[in-house]
PDB file of C-alpha atoms in Angstrom:
ATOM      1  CA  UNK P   1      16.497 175.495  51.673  1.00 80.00           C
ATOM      2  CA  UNK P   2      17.552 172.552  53.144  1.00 86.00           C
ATOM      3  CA  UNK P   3      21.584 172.301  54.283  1.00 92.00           C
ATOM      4  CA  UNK P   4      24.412 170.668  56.120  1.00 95.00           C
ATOM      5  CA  UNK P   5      27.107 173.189  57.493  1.00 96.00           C
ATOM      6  CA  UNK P   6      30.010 171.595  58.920  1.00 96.00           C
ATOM      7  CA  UNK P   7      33.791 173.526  60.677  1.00 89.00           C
ATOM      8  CA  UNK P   8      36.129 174.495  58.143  1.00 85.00           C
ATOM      9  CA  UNK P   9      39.630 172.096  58.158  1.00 88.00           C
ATOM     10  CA  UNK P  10      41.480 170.929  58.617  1.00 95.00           C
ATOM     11  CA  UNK P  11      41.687 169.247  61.714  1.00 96.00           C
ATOM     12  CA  UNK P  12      44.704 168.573  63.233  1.00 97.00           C
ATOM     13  CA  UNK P  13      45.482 166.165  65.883  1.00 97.00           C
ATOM     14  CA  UNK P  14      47.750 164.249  67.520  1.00 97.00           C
ATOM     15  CA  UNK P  15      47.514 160.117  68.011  1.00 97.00           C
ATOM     16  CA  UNK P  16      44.783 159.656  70.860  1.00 97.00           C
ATOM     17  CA  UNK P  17      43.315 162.825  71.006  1.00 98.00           C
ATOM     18  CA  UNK P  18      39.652 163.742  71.278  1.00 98.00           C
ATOM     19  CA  UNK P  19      38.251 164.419  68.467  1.00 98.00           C
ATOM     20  CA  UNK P  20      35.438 166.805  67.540  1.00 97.00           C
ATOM     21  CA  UNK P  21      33.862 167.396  64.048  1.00 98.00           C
ATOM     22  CA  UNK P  22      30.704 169.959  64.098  1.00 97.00           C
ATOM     23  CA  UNK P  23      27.993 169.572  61.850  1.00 97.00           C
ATOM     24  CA  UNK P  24      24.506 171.186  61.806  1.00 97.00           C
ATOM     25  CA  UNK P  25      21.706 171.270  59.681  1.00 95.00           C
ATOM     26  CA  UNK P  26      18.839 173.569  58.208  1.00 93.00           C
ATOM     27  CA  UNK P  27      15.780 171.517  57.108  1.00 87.00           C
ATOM     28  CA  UNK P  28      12.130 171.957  56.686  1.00 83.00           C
ATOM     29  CA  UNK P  29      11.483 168.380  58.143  1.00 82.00           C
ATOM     30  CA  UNK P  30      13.172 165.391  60.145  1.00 84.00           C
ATOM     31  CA  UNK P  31      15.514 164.188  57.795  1.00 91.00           C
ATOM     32  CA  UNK P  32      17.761 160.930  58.363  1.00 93.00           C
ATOM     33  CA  UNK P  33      21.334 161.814  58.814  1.00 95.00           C
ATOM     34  CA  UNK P  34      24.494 160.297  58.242  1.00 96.00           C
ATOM     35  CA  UNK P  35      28.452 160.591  58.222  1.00 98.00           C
ATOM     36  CA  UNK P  36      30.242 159.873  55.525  1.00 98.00           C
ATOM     37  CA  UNK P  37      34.263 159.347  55.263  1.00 98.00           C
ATOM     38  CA  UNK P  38      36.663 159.223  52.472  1.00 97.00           C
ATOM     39  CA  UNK P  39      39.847 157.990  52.471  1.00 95.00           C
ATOM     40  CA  UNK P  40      42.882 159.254  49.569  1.00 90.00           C
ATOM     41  CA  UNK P  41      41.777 158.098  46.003  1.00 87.00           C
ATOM     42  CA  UNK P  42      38.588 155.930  47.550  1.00 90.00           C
ATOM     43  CA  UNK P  43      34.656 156.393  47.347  1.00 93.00           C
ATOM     44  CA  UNK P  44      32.630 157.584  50.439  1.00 96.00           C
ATOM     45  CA  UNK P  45      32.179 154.911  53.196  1.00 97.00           C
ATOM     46  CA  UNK P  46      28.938 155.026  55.435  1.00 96.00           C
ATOM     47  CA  UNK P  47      30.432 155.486  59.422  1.00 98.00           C
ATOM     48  CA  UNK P  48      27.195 155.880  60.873  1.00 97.00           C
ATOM     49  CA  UNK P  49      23.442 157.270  61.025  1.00 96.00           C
ATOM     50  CA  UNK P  50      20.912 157.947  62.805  1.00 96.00           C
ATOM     51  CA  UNK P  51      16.839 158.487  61.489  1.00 92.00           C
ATOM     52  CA  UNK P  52      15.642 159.812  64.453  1.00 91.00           C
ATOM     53  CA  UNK P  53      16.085 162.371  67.475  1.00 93.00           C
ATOM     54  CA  UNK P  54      18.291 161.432  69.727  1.00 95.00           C
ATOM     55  CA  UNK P  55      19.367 158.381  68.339  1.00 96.00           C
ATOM     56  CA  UNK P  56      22.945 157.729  68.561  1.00 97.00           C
ATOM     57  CA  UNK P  57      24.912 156.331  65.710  1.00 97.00           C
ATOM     58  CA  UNK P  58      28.309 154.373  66.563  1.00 97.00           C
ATOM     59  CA  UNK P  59      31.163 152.792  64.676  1.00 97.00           C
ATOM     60  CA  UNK P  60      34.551 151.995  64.909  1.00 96.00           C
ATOM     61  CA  UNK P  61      34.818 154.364  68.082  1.00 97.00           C
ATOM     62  CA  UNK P  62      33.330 157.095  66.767  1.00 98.00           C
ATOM     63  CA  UNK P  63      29.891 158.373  67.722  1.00 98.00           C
ATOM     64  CA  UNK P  64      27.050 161.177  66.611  1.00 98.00           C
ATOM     65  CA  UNK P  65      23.733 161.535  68.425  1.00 98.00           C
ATOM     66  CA  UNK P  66      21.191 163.364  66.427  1.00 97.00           C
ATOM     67  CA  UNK P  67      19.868 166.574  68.348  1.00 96.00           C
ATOM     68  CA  UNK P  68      16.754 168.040  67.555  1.00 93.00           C
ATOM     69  CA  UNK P  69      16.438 170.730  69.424  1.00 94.00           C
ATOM     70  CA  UNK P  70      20.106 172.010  68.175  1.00 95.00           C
ATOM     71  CA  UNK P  71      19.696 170.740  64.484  1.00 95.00           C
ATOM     72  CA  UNK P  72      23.199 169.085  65.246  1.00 97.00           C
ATOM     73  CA  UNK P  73      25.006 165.566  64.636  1.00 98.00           C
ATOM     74  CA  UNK P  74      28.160 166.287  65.757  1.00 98.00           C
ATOM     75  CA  UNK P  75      31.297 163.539  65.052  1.00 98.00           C
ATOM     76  CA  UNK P  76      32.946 162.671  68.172  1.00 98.00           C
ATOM     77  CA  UNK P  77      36.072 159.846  68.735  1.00 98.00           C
ATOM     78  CA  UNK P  78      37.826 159.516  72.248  1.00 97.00           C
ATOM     79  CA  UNK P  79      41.162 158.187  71.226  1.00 96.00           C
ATOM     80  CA  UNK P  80      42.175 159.274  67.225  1.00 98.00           C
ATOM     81  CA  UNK P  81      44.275 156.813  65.251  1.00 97.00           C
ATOM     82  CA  UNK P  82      46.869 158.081  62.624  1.00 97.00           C
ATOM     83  CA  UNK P  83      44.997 155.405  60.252  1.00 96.00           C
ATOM     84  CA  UNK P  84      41.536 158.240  61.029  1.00 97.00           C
ATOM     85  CA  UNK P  85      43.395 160.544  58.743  1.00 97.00           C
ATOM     86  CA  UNK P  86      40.701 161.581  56.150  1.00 97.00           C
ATOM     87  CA  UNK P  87      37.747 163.643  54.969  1.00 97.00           C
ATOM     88  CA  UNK P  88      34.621 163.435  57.094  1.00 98.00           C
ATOM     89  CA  UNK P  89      31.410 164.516  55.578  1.00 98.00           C
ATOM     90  CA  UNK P  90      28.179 165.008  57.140  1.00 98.00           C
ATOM     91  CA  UNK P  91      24.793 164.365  55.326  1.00 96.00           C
ATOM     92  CA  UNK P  92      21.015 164.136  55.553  1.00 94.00           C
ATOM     93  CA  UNK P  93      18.270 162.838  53.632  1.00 91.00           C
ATOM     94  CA  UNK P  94      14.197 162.974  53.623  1.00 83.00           C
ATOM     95  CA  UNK P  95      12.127 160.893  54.149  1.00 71.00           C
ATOM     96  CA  UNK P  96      10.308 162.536  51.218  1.00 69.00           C
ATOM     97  CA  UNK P  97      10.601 161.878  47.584  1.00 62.00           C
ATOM     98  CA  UNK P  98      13.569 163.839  47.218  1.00 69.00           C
ATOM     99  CA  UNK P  99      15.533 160.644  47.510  1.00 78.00           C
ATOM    100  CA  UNK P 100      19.004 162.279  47.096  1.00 88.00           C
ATOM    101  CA  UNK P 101      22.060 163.047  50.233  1.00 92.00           C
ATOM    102  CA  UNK P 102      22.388 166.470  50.830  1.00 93.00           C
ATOM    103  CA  UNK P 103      26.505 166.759  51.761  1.00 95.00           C
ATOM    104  CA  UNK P 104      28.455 169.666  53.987  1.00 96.00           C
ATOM    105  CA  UNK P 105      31.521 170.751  52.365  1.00 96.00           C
ATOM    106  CA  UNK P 106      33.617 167.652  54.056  1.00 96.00           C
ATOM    107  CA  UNK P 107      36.249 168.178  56.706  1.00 97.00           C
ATOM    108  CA  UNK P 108      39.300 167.214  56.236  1.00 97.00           C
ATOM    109  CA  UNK P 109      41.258 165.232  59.432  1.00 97.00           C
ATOM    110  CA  UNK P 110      45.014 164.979  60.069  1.00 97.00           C
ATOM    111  CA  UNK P 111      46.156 163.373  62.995  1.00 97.00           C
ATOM    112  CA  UNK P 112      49.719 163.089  63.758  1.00 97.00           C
ATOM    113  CA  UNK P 113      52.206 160.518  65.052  1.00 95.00           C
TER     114      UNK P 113
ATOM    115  CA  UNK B   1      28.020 140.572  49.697  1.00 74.00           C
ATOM    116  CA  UNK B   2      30.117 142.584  46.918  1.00 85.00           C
ATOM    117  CA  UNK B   3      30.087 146.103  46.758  1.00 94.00           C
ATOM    118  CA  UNK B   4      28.952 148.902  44.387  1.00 97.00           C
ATOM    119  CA  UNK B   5      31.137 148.718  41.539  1.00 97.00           C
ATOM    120  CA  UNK B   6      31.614 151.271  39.220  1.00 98.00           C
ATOM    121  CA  UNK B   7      33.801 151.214  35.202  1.00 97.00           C
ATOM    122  CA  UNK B   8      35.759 152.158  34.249  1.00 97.00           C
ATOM    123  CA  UNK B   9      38.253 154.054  37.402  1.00 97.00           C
ATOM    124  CA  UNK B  10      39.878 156.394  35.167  1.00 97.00           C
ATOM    125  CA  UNK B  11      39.059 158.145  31.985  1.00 97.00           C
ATOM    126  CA  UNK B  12      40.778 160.761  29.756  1.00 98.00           C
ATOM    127  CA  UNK B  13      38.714 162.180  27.280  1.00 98.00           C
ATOM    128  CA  UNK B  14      38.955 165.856  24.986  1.00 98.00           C
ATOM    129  CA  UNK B  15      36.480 168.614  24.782  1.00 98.00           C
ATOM    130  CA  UNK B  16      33.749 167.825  23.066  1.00 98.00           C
ATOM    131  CA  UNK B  17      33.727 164.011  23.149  1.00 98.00           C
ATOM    132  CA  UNK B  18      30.741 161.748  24.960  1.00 98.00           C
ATOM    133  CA  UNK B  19      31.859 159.633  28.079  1.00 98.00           C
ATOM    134  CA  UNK B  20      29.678 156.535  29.525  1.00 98.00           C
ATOM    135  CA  UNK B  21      30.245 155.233  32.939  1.00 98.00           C
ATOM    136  CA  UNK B  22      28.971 152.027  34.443  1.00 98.00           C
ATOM    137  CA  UNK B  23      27.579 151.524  38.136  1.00 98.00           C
ATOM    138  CA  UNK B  24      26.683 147.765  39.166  1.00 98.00           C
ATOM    139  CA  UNK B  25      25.292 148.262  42.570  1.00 97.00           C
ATOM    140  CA  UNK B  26      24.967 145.665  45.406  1.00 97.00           C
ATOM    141  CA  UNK B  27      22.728 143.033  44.914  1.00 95.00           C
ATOM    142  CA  UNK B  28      19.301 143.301  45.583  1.00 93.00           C
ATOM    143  CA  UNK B  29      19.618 147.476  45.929  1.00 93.00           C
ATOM    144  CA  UNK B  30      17.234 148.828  43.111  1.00 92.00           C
ATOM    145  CA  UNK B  31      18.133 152.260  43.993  1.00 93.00           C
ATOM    146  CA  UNK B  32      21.025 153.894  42.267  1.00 96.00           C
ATOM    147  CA  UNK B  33      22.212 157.521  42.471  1.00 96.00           C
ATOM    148  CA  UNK B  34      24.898 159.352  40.812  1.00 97.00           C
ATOM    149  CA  UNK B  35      27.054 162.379  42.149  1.00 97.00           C
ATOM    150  CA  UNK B  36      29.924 164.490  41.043  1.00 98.00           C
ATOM    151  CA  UNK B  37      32.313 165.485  43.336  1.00 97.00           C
ATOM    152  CA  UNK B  38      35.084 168.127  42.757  1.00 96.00           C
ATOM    153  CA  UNK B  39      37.285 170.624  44.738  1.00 92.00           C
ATOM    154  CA  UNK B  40      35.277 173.477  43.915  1.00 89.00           C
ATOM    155  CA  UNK B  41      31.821 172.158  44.200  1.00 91.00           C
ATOM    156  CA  UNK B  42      32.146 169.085  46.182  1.00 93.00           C
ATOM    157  CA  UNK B  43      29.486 166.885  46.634  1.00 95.00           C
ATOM    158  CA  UNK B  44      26.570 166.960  44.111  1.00 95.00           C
ATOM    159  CA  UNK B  45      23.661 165.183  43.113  1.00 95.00           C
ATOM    160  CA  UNK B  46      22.847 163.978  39.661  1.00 97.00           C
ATOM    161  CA  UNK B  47      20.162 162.146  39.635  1.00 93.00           C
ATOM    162  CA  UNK B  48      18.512 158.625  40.975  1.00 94.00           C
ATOM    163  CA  UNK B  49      16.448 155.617  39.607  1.00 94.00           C
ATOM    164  CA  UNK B  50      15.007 153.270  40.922  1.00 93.00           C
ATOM    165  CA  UNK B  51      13.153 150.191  38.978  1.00 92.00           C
ATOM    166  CA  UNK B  52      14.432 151.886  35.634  1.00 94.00           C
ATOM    167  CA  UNK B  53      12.621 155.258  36.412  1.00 94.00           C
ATOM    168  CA  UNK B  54      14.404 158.545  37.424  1.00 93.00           C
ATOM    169  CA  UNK B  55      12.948 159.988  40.259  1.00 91.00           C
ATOM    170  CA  UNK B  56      14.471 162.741  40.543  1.00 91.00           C
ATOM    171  CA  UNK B  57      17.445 164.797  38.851  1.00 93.00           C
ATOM    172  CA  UNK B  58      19.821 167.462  40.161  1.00 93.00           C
ATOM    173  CA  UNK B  59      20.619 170.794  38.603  1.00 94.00           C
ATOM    174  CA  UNK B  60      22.709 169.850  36.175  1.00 97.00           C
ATOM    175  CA  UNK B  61      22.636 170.452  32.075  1.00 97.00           C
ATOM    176  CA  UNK B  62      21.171 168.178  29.700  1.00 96.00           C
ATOM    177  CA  UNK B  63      24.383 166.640  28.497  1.00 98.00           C
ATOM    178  CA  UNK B  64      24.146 164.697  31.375  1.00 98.00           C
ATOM    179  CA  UNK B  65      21.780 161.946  31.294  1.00 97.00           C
ATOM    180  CA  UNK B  66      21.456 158.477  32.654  1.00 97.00           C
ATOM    181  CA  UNK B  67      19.462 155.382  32.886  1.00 97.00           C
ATOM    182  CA  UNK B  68      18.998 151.581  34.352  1.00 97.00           C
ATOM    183  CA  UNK B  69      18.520 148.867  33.709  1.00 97.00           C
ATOM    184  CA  UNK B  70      16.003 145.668  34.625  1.00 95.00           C
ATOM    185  CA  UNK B  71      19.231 144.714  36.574  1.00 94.00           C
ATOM    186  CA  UNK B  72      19.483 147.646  38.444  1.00 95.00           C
ATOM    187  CA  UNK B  73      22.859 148.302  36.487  1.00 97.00           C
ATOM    188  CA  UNK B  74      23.118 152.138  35.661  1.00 98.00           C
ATOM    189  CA  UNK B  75      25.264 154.060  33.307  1.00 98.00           C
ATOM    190  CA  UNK B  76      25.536 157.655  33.087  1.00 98.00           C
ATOM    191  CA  UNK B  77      26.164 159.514  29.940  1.00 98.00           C
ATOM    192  CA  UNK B  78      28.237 162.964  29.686  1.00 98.00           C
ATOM    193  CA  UNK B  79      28.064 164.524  25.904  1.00 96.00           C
ATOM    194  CA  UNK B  80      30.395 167.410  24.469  1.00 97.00           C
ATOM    195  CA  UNK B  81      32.514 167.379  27.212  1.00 98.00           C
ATOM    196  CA  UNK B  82      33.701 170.298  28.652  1.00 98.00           C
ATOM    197  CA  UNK B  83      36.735 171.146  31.039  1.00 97.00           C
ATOM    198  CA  UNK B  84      34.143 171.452  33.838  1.00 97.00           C
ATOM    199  CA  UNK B  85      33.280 168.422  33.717  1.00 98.00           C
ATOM    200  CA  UNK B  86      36.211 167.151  35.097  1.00 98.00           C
ATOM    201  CA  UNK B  87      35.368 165.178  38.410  1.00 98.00           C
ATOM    202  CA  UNK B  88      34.753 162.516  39.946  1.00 97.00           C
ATOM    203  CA  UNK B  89      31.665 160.616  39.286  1.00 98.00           C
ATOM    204  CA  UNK B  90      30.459 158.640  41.900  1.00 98.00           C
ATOM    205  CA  UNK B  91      27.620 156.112  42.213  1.00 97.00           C
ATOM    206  CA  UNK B  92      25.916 154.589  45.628  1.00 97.00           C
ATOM    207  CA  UNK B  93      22.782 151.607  45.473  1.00 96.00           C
ATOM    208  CA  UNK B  94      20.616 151.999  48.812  1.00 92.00           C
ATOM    209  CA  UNK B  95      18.679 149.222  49.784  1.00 87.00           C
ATOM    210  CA  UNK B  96      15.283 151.506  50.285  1.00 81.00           C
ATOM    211  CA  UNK B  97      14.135 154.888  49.636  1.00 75.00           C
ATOM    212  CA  UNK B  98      15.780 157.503  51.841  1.00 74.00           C
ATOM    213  CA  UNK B  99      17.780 154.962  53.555  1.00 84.00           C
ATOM    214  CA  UNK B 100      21.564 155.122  53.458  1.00 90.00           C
ATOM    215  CA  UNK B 101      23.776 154.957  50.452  1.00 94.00           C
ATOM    216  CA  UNK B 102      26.793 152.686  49.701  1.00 96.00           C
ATOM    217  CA  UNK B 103      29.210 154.820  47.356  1.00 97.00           C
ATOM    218  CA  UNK B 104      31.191 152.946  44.695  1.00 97.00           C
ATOM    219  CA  UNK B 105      35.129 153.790  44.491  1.00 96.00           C
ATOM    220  CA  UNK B 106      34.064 156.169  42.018  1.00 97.00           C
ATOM    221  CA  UNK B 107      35.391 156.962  37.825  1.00 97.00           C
ATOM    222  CA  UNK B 108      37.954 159.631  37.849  1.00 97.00           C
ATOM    223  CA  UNK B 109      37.253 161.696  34.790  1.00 98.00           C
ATOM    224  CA  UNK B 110      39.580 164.546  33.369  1.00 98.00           C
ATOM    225  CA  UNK B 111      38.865 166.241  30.012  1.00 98.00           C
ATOM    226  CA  UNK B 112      41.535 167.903  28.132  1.00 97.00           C
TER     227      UNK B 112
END
């Protein structure tokens, strides 16, 4: 079936490290895909997407390119902020009629003063 | 533009009682979908409409239901609540079919 794995957390860091979140995907198609972040006692917020290989999705620093070949869409940010502190969740969806986000399990971010 | 707004943000409720939450999504989206998220689970669907049809519905048991309205407002329904079904419910509008998602702040539920 179709699936997002992403690294277990949490993720520790300190203030302006590189940061690194894995995510990779099992699908029967090319789905859109997305990450996702949620803050303490908030909703999800939309960080960025991308619908098609090797598009690269940016925001806010942080930056995913969509890899075919590796069925991967891994997080990256160059500099971390303690304000980044969060859970990070990786997603896809079809183009289909399926019309619903399939999630990874979330990772959960710490970065440090 | 305002956001996807969902009532009410918290909710206590006992076993065996019915629960209705409310999602208002962001103008102009006609698609809304609804997930629970918990520790143990995490993320899961529930089910989406889109022009006041469902389209599609998640593996969940009958007590949960939903619908929307000519507005695109949706409410989702919970009956004889159980302790499982404490979670929280969250609701996202998309401005196309398997486009991206814009998640409300989410309803809090806990049954006792």
């Amino acid at each position: 079936g179709n699936s997002v794995t992403q690294m277990e957390g949490p993720v520790t860091l300190s203030e302006e490290a590189f940061l690194t979140i894995n995510c990779t995907y099992t699908a029967t198609g090319y789905p859109s895909l997305f990450w996702y972040v949620q803050y303490p006692g908030e909703g999800l917020q939309l960080l960025l997407k991308a619908t098609k290989a090797d598009d690269k999705g940016s925001n806010k620093g942080f930056e995913a390119t969509y890899r075919k070949e590796t069925t991967s869409f891994h997080l990256e940010k160059g500099s971390v902020q303690v304000s980044d502190s969060a859970v990070y969740f990786c997603a896809l969806i079809f183009q289909d009629s399926s019309y619903k986000l399939i999630f990874g399990s979330g990772t959960r971010l710490l970065v440090r003063p | 533009k305002a956001g996807v707004t969902q009532t009410p943000r918290y909710l206590i409720k006992t076993r065996g009682q019915q629960v209705t939450l409310s999602c208002s999504p962001i103008s102009g989206h006609r698609s809304v979908s609804w997930y629970q998220q918990t520790p143990g689970q995490g993320l899961q669907f529930l089910f989406e409409y889109f022009s006041e049809t469902q389209r599609n519905k998640g593996n969940f048991p009958g007590r949960f239901s939903g619908r929307q309205f000519s507005n695109s407002r949706s409410e989702m329904n919970v009956s004889t609540l159980e302790l499982g079904d404490s979670a929280l419910y969250l609701c996202a509008s998309s401005p196309r079919t398997a486009a991206e998602q814009y998640f409300g702040p989410g309803t809090r539920l806990t049954v006792t």
